[in-house]
Amino acid sequence: LARIDLNADVGEGYGAWSLGADEELFAFVSSANVACGFHAGDPRLMDRTVARALASGVAIGAHPSHPDLRGFGRRALAATPEDVETDVLYQIGALAAFAAAHGTRLSHVKPHGALYNQAADDPALAQAIARAIARFDPQLALVGLAGSDAMREAAEDGGLRFVAEGFVDRAYDARGRLLPRREAGAVLDDPQAAARQALAIACEGRVSTRDGTAVELHAQTLCLHGDNPKAVAIARAVRVALERAGVEVLPLDA
Amino acid sequence: LARIDLNADVGEGYGAWSLGADEELFAFVSSANVACGFHAGDPRLMDRTVARALASGVAIGAHPSHPDLRGFGRRALAATPEDVETDVLYQIGALAAFAAAHGTRLSHVKPHGALYNQAADDPALAQAIARAIARFDPQLALVGLAGSDAMREAAEDGGLRFVAEGFVDRAYDARGRLLPRREAGAVLDDPQAAARQALAIACEGRVSTRDGTAVELHAQTLCLHGDNPKAVAIARAVRVALERAGVEVLPLDA
Amino acid sequence: LARIDLNADVGEGYGAWSLGADEELFAFVSSANVACGFHAGDPRLMDRTVARALASGVAIGAHPSHPDLRGFGRRALAATPEDVETDVLYQIGALAAFAAAHGTRLSHVKPHGALYNQAADDPALAQAIARAIARFDPQLALVGLAGSDAMREAAEDGGLRFVAEGFVDRAYDARGRLLPRREAGAVLDDPQAAARQALAIACEGRVSTRDGTAVELHAQTLCLHGDNPKAVAIARAVRVALERAGVEVLPLDA
Amino acid sequence: LARIDLNADVGEGYGAWSLGADEELFAFVSSANVACGFHAGDPRLMDRTVARALASGVAIGAHPSHPDLRGFGRRALAATPEDVETDVLYQIGALAAFAAAHGTRLSHVKPHGALYNQAADDPALAQAIARAIARFDPQLALVGLAGSDAMREAAEDGGLRFVAEGFVDRAYDARGRLLPRREAGAVLDDPQAAARQALAIACEGRVSTRDGTAVELHAQTLCLHGDNPKAVAIARAVRVALERAGVEVLPLDA
């Protein structure tokens, strides 16, 4: 029987500023990646987001970033592996405290934005992330880009479970990498197109690229971006399409 | 047999900037309060500081602050109890991750600077701090100003051990409160005067005030400020004086 | 002939986060207070906000704050007068650079949030603000709470024009001070009530307080809060009511 | 008659943290690059640093950086040209306010750390910096790496004076670029070696590289790093050597 995890990045406001449609997304996803204060997510918001995820029965993961509130963590930073290892450890610990305060535990760690993209191609950064996780709790899964050898190998070297991630609302290139956000067509905003992409990944292990070909893509979790203006419509369409196709939507450790 | 804990604030540099004489202090203290990133202490420094404390056999506590790098956490901030509770929880968790990464645990939490002073007089903030600790791990002791009913009662209400703290290098007023740093004579820089104050607190349960009278002061831990220019000389003088007087210097949970 | 300035706080997003309805407000106000990076307002947003204000024919002022992104500058901070003077000077200079880059100049400075409220009651802070302005450019007006002797006298001592400000969407107490935002009824969200309050201040020099009495309130500028959910409806209602009553809406230096 | 400017980066503390030996360096240099808050330099320190530079007769320039207190601005950041242009404009304006407050003006802008290095090789970033300067005040000189076509051309395109900079205490590679700090031998700490390098650049227009060859290097200003442990000894040795050789040390606009 086919199964997959659906995840979303949540808790990405900061102080007076809010972002995304967390409440609505909690109804559709099985896992949530909670911002930990470096690109978004102040402590009050982290506390509330953990409470909401828990109340919705959604598995909770850390979503650590480079320190970059201004750039929302989307700008590549030439951080050293030691910077990255300790930044990630710090953020996992901070979020784990809120999980503990609510009587629950983290299930996974998914790097955010530029850190995610840099680590997909840079073994030293991928290993720094894996080391941070392994030092904190080797039961936590590492979520990374499907097809990234750097991330998969770093997880394996650290004794961690690697969870390959696909994206339902982002266009892929012929290498199986995400098109940069600044390129036209990089972000899908048609819920039905997103649902088709979700089904192709979940059921067929492949995804159509922008130039019309298909590349193999084996993913155990699918990401729904909360900051997509169509986020809720996309989430609903993807969830419905998966369930109609008989794919069970379950958290990673279920 | 008399015993007391000696503590120091450590890890108070940030990035390219260093502060204090942590290495030397580790030789004299039994407990260390590690900055958690809000007033000082970046993740790399936290990792190293925990490693050094552990190697020195010094108990490790969290030293959370208001978010105020600019003011080193020394400026009172009208944070709400919810702000304080979640800020403290965040910082405890971040430091606890480094403790876990080194195979050890935290022993206590001591608020820093303005947060410490505000909580000494404001039951709502004291309780917010105690709530953060209790939600994370009620085995952690709360270190606060000796004589502060707000802090002691907050700890008791939260089911936490309260550890009353005295200061060897700060002058007291007739209420048993610290003189503000901006006042002349607020900071003692004579190692022998600091040693005498340590003995008076540890052995007699009282401290001389600036106007020459004495006030009762019952403390289970004594603070050595690492940013005092005479920090190391004071630490040595205090430690020697206590041991000569037969007072055992031991961490809180020994 | 009666005249008054209408002002709004603008440019209060940050990075990926937006806030307020600046575009719509520019159609109704004669002056804009632009966030300068300490409570909101990153450099890109400042550049764009100055461009939009200029294109709308709206006078541009600096809106400096305590450094507090987390609390949106709304939390009182025990900053020293020297801290405040230099923080304000820094922020005025930063915004003035964008004004110069667009070929225009600043007309005024209005402190934000907690800094505004603290300075209304604390002559040392009010004078620190006035000193910063006078050191930069004594042609800049200081906008402060109508009825604040501290602010008015600080402006006069610094050789600055003081501009007394009234609020159309905030409730007043019997002292003529704003009710704290956390109190029920502190924020008016009925456009017609706001319009009545605007007319009472502009035409009669008084305002109704929450307990039903009226206090004198002489203001040369009226604030429309952009973060009020009804901000645009309020702005329109106030502008229309003033013009129907024959009150000219003009910037401070017109 | 030969002449050259000597410059140092100053005001690179932050809050409670200090760095460098500004007071001593002011005796030897003719120009100072003042940190503007993004990698170091809080507003109080900026005010004091401008006052000290002015009292020492040293020309004042802005030293803008990527926003990176944690990494002291030394980590390359994938900022867009628009980010860089507005960040630089913001920081120039902030510092210019302190200059105006002290009755003086800025003479130049020298990007800091990673921004300096990125702009030396990236025309889009170099032009963003030049655009910021030109929008603020085209009388300000742009100081950049000697030999960087990107920086020189950006200055020329913006109608700015380009000032080529050499380094007395950093080793060069065969391309005439600085060796990265992490490499052995990248930082010279022998005052006499630094003095020899200063003379070679100032009098002969060339510099020895680590592999023993020499490359052409035409510079109008020489940098003395204040954070070099030998900074003061190096500054003295360089100044003495230049004056003995008959090279006048003068600020850029003298």
Short mmCIF file of N, CA, C and O in Angstrom, two decimals, chain C residues 165-220:
data_model
loop_
_atom_site.label_atom_id
_atom_site.label_comp_id
_atom_site.label_asym_id
_atom_site.label_seq_id
_atom_site.Cartn_x
_atom_site.Cartn_y
_atom_site.Cartn_z
N GLU C 165 0.47 66.21 18.62
CA GLU C 165 -0.24 65.18 17.86
C GLU C 165 -1.45 64.65 18.62
O GLU C 165 -1.38 64.35 19.82
N GLY C 166 -2.57 64.52 17.91
CA GLY C 166 -3.74 63.84 18.44
C GLY C 166 -3.97 62.54 17.68
O GLY C 166 -3.42 62.34 16.59
N PHE C 167 -4.78 61.67 18.28
CA PHE C 167 -5.02 60.36 17.66
C PHE C 167 -6.50 60.21 17.38
O PHE C 167 -7.33 60.43 18.27
N VAL C 168 -6.82 59.79 16.17
CA VAL C 168 -8.24 59.68 15.81
C VAL C 168 -8.80 58.30 16.16
O VAL C 168 -10.02 58.15 16.27
N ASP C 169 -7.92 57.32 16.33
CA ASP C 169 -8.42 55.95 16.51
C ASP C 169 -7.98 55.34 17.83
O ASP C 169 -7.96 54.12 17.98
N ARG C 170 -7.62 56.19 18.80
CA ARG C 170 -7.23 55.68 20.11
C ARG C 170 -8.03 56.43 21.17
O ARG C 170 -8.25 57.64 21.07
N ALA C 171 -8.43 55.70 22.21
CA ALA C 171 -9.20 56.32 23.29
C ALA C 171 -8.26 57.04 24.26
O ALA C 171 -7.13 56.61 24.49
N TYR C 172 -8.73 58.14 24.79
CA TYR C 172 -7.97 58.95 25.75
C TYR C 172 -8.50 58.75 27.16
O TYR C 172 -9.67 58.45 27.37
N ASP C 173 -7.61 58.93 28.15
CA ASP C 173 -8.07 58.93 29.54
C ASP C 173 -8.24 60.38 30.00
O ASP C 173 -8.04 61.33 29.24
N ALA C 174 -8.62 60.54 31.26
CA ALA C 174 -8.98 61.87 31.76
C ALA C 174 -7.77 62.80 31.85
O ALA C 174 -7.94 64.03 31.96
N ARG C 175 -6.55 62.24 31.81
CA ARG C 175 -5.35 63.08 31.80
C ARG C 175 -5.00 63.53 30.39
O ARG C 175 -4.01 64.26 30.19
N GLY C 176 -5.72 63.04 29.40
CA GLY C 176 -5.35 63.35 28.02
C GLY C 176 -4.26 62.44 27.50
O GLY C 176 -3.60 62.74 26.51
N ARG C 177 -4.06 61.31 28.17
CA ARG C 177 -3.07 60.33 27.71
C ARG C 177 -3.81 59.18 27.01
O ARG C 177 -4.98 58.92 27.30
N LEU C 178 -3.09 58.48 26.13
CA LEU C 178 -3.70 57.35 25.43
C LEU C 178 -3.91 56.18 26.39
O LEU C 178 -3.05 55.87 27.21
N LEU C 179 -5.04 55.53 26.25
CA LEU C 179 -5.24 54.28 26.98
C LEU C 179 -4.28 53.23 26.43
O LEU C 179 -4.10 53.13 25.21
N PRO C 180 -3.67 52.44 27.30
CA PRO C 180 -2.78 51.37 26.80
C PRO C 180 -3.54 50.44 25.86
O PRO C 180 -4.71 50.13 26.08
N ARG C 181 -2.83 49.97 24.84
CA ARG C 181 -3.44 49.12 23.82
C ARG C 181 -4.07 47.85 24.40
O ARG C 181 -5.00 47.29 23.82
N ARG C 182 -3.54 47.39 25.52
CA ARG C 182 -4.08 46.13 26.06
C ARG C 182 -5.45 46.31 26.70
O ARG C 182 -6.14 45.33 26.97
N GLU C 183 -5.86 47.58 26.97
CA GLU C 183 -7.16 47.78 27.60
C GLU C 183 -8.28 47.74 26.57
O GLU C 183 -8.12 48.19 25.43
N ALA C 184 -9.41 47.21 27.02
CA ALA C 184 -10.57 47.12 26.14
C ALA C 184 -10.97 48.52 25.69
O ALA C 184 -10.97 49.46 26.49
N GLY C 185 -11.31 48.66 24.43
CA GLY C 185 -11.76 49.95 23.92
C GLY C 185 -10.64 50.93 23.64
O GLY C 185 -10.90 52.09 23.29
N ALA C 186 -9.40 50.50 23.79
CA ALA C 186 -8.28 51.43 23.59
C ALA C 186 -8.16 51.83 22.13
O ALA C 186 -7.71 52.93 21.81
N VAL C 187 -8.53 50.92 21.23
CA VAL C 187 -8.42 51.20 19.80
C VAL C 187 -9.82 51.33 19.21
O VAL C 187 -10.64 50.42 19.33
N LEU C 188 -10.09 52.49 18.60
CA LEU C 188 -11.39 52.70 17.95
C LEU C 188 -11.36 52.04 16.58
O LEU C 188 -10.41 52.24 15.84
N ASP C 189 -12.41 51.30 16.25
CA ASP C 189 -12.40 50.73 14.90
C ASP C 189 -13.63 51.14 14.11
O ASP C 189 -13.85 50.63 13.01
N ASP C 190 -14.38 52.08 14.65
CA ASP C 190 -15.54 52.59 13.91
C ASP C 190 -15.11 53.86 13.17
O ASP C 190 -14.77 54.87 13.80
N PRO C 191 -15.11 53.82 11.83
CA PRO C 191 -14.66 55.00 11.09
C PRO C 191 -15.40 56.28 11.48
O PRO C 191 -14.80 57.35 11.54
N GLN C 192 -16.70 56.17 11.74
CA GLN C 192 -17.44 57.40 12.08
C GLN C 192 -17.04 57.94 13.45
O GLN C 192 -16.96 59.15 13.66
N ALA C 193 -16.75 57.04 14.39
CA ALA C 193 -16.27 57.50 15.70
C ALA C 193 -14.92 58.19 15.54
O ALA C 193 -14.65 59.22 16.18
N ALA C 194 -14.08 57.63 14.70
CA ALA C 194 -12.77 58.24 14.46
C ALA C 194 -12.94 59.60 13.81
O ALA C 194 -12.24 60.57 14.17
N ALA C 195 -13.86 59.70 12.87
CA ALA C 195 -14.09 60.98 12.20
C ALA C 195 -14.60 62.02 13.20
O ALA C 195 -14.18 63.18 13.17
N ARG C 196 -15.51 61.61 14.10
CA ARG C 196 -16.00 62.55 15.11
C ARG C 196 -14.86 63.02 15.99
O ARG C 196 -14.77 64.19 16.34
N GLN C 197 -13.99 62.07 16.38
CA GLN C 197 -12.86 62.45 17.25
C GLN C 197 -11.92 63.41 16.51
O GLN C 197 -11.42 64.38 17.09
N ALA C 198 -11.71 63.16 15.21
CA ALA C 198 -10.85 64.05 14.42
C ALA C 198 -11.42 65.47 14.39
O ALA C 198 -10.70 66.46 14.58
N LEU C 199 -12.75 65.57 14.18
CA LEU C 199 -13.38 66.88 14.11
C LEU C 199 -13.32 67.60 15.46
O LEU C 199 -13.07 68.81 15.53
N ALA C 200 -13.54 66.84 16.53
CA ALA C 200 -13.53 67.45 17.86
C ALA C 200 -12.16 68.04 18.15
O ALA C 200 -12.04 69.15 18.68
N ILE C 201 -11.11 67.29 17.79
CA ILE C 201 -9.76 67.79 18.04
C ILE C 201 -9.46 68.97 17.12
O ILE C 201 -9.00 70.03 17.57
N ALA C 202 -9.74 68.80 15.83
CA ALA C 202 -9.33 69.81 14.85
C ALA C 202 -10.13 71.11 15.01
O ALA C 202 -9.58 72.20 14.84
N CYS C 203 -11.41 70.99 15.31
CA CYS C 203 -12.27 72.18 15.30
C CYS C 203 -12.52 72.76 16.68
O CYS C 203 -12.78 73.95 16.83
N GLU C 204 -12.52 71.89 17.69
CA GLU C 204 -12.88 72.37 19.02
C GLU C 204 -11.73 72.31 20.01
O GLU C 204 -11.83 72.80 21.13
N GLY C 205 -10.64 71.64 19.63
CA GLY C 205 -9.51 71.55 20.55
C GLY C 205 -9.81 70.74 21.78
O GLY C 205 -9.30 71.00 22.87
N ARG C 206 -10.65 69.74 21.61
CA ARG C 206 -10.91 68.86 22.76
C ARG C 206 -11.27 67.46 22.28
O ARG C 206 -11.59 67.26 21.10
N VAL C 207 -11.22 66.52 23.23
CA VAL C 207 -11.50 65.14 22.87
C VAL C 207 -12.30 64.50 24.00
O VAL C 207 -12.11 64.85 25.17
N SER C 208 -13.23 63.63 23.64
CA SER C 208 -14.01 62.92 24.66
C SER C 208 -13.17 61.80 25.24
O SER C 208 -12.47 61.11 24.50
N THR C 209 -13.24 61.61 26.53
CA THR C 209 -12.50 60.52 27.14
C THR C 209 -13.43 59.34 27.34
O THR C 209 -14.66 59.46 27.16
N ARG C 210 -12.85 58.24 27.71
CA ARG C 210 -13.65 57.03 27.81
C ARG C 210 -14.76 57.15 28.85
O ARG C 210 -15.80 56.52 28.75
N ASP C 211 -14.52 57.99 29.89
CA ASP C 211 -15.55 58.10 30.94
C ASP C 211 -16.58 59.17 30.58
O ASP C 211 -17.39 59.54 31.42
N GLY C 212 -16.54 59.68 29.37
CA GLY C 212 -17.61 60.55 28.92
C GLY C 212 -17.34 62.04 29.08
O GLY C 212 -18.05 62.86 28.51
N THR C 213 -16.31 62.40 29.83
CA THR C 213 -15.99 63.82 29.94
C THR C 213 -15.17 64.23 28.72
O THR C 213 -14.85 63.41 27.86
N ALA C 214 -14.82 65.49 28.66
CA ALA C 214 -13.97 65.97 27.56
C ALA C 214 -12.75 66.64 28.16
O ALA C 214 -12.81 67.24 29.24
N VAL C 215 -11.60 66.47 27.48
CA VAL C 215 -10.38 67.18 27.91
C VAL C 215 -9.89 68.02 26.73
O VAL C 215 -10.12 67.66 25.57
N GLU C 216 -9.23 69.10 27.07
CA GLU C 216 -8.65 69.95 26.03
C GLU C 216 -7.54 69.20 25.32
O GLU C 216 -6.73 68.52 25.96
N LEU C 217 -7.48 69.36 24.03
CA LEU C 217 -6.42 68.69 23.27
C LEU C 217 -6.15 69.53 22.03
O LEU C 217 -6.95 69.54 21.09
N HIS C 218 -5.04 70.23 22.04
CA HIS C 218 -4.69 71.09 20.92
C HIS C 218 -3.62 70.39 20.09
O HIS C 218 -2.53 70.14 20.57
N ALA C 219 -3.97 70.07 18.87
CA ALA C 219 -3.06 69.29 18.02
C ALA C 219 -2.91 69.94 16.66
O ALA C 219 -3.88 70.49 16.12
N GLN C 220 -1.69 69.86 16.12
CA GLN C 220 -1.47 70.35 14.75
C GLN C 220 -1.39 69.20 13.75
O GLN C 220 -1.34 69.42 12.55
#
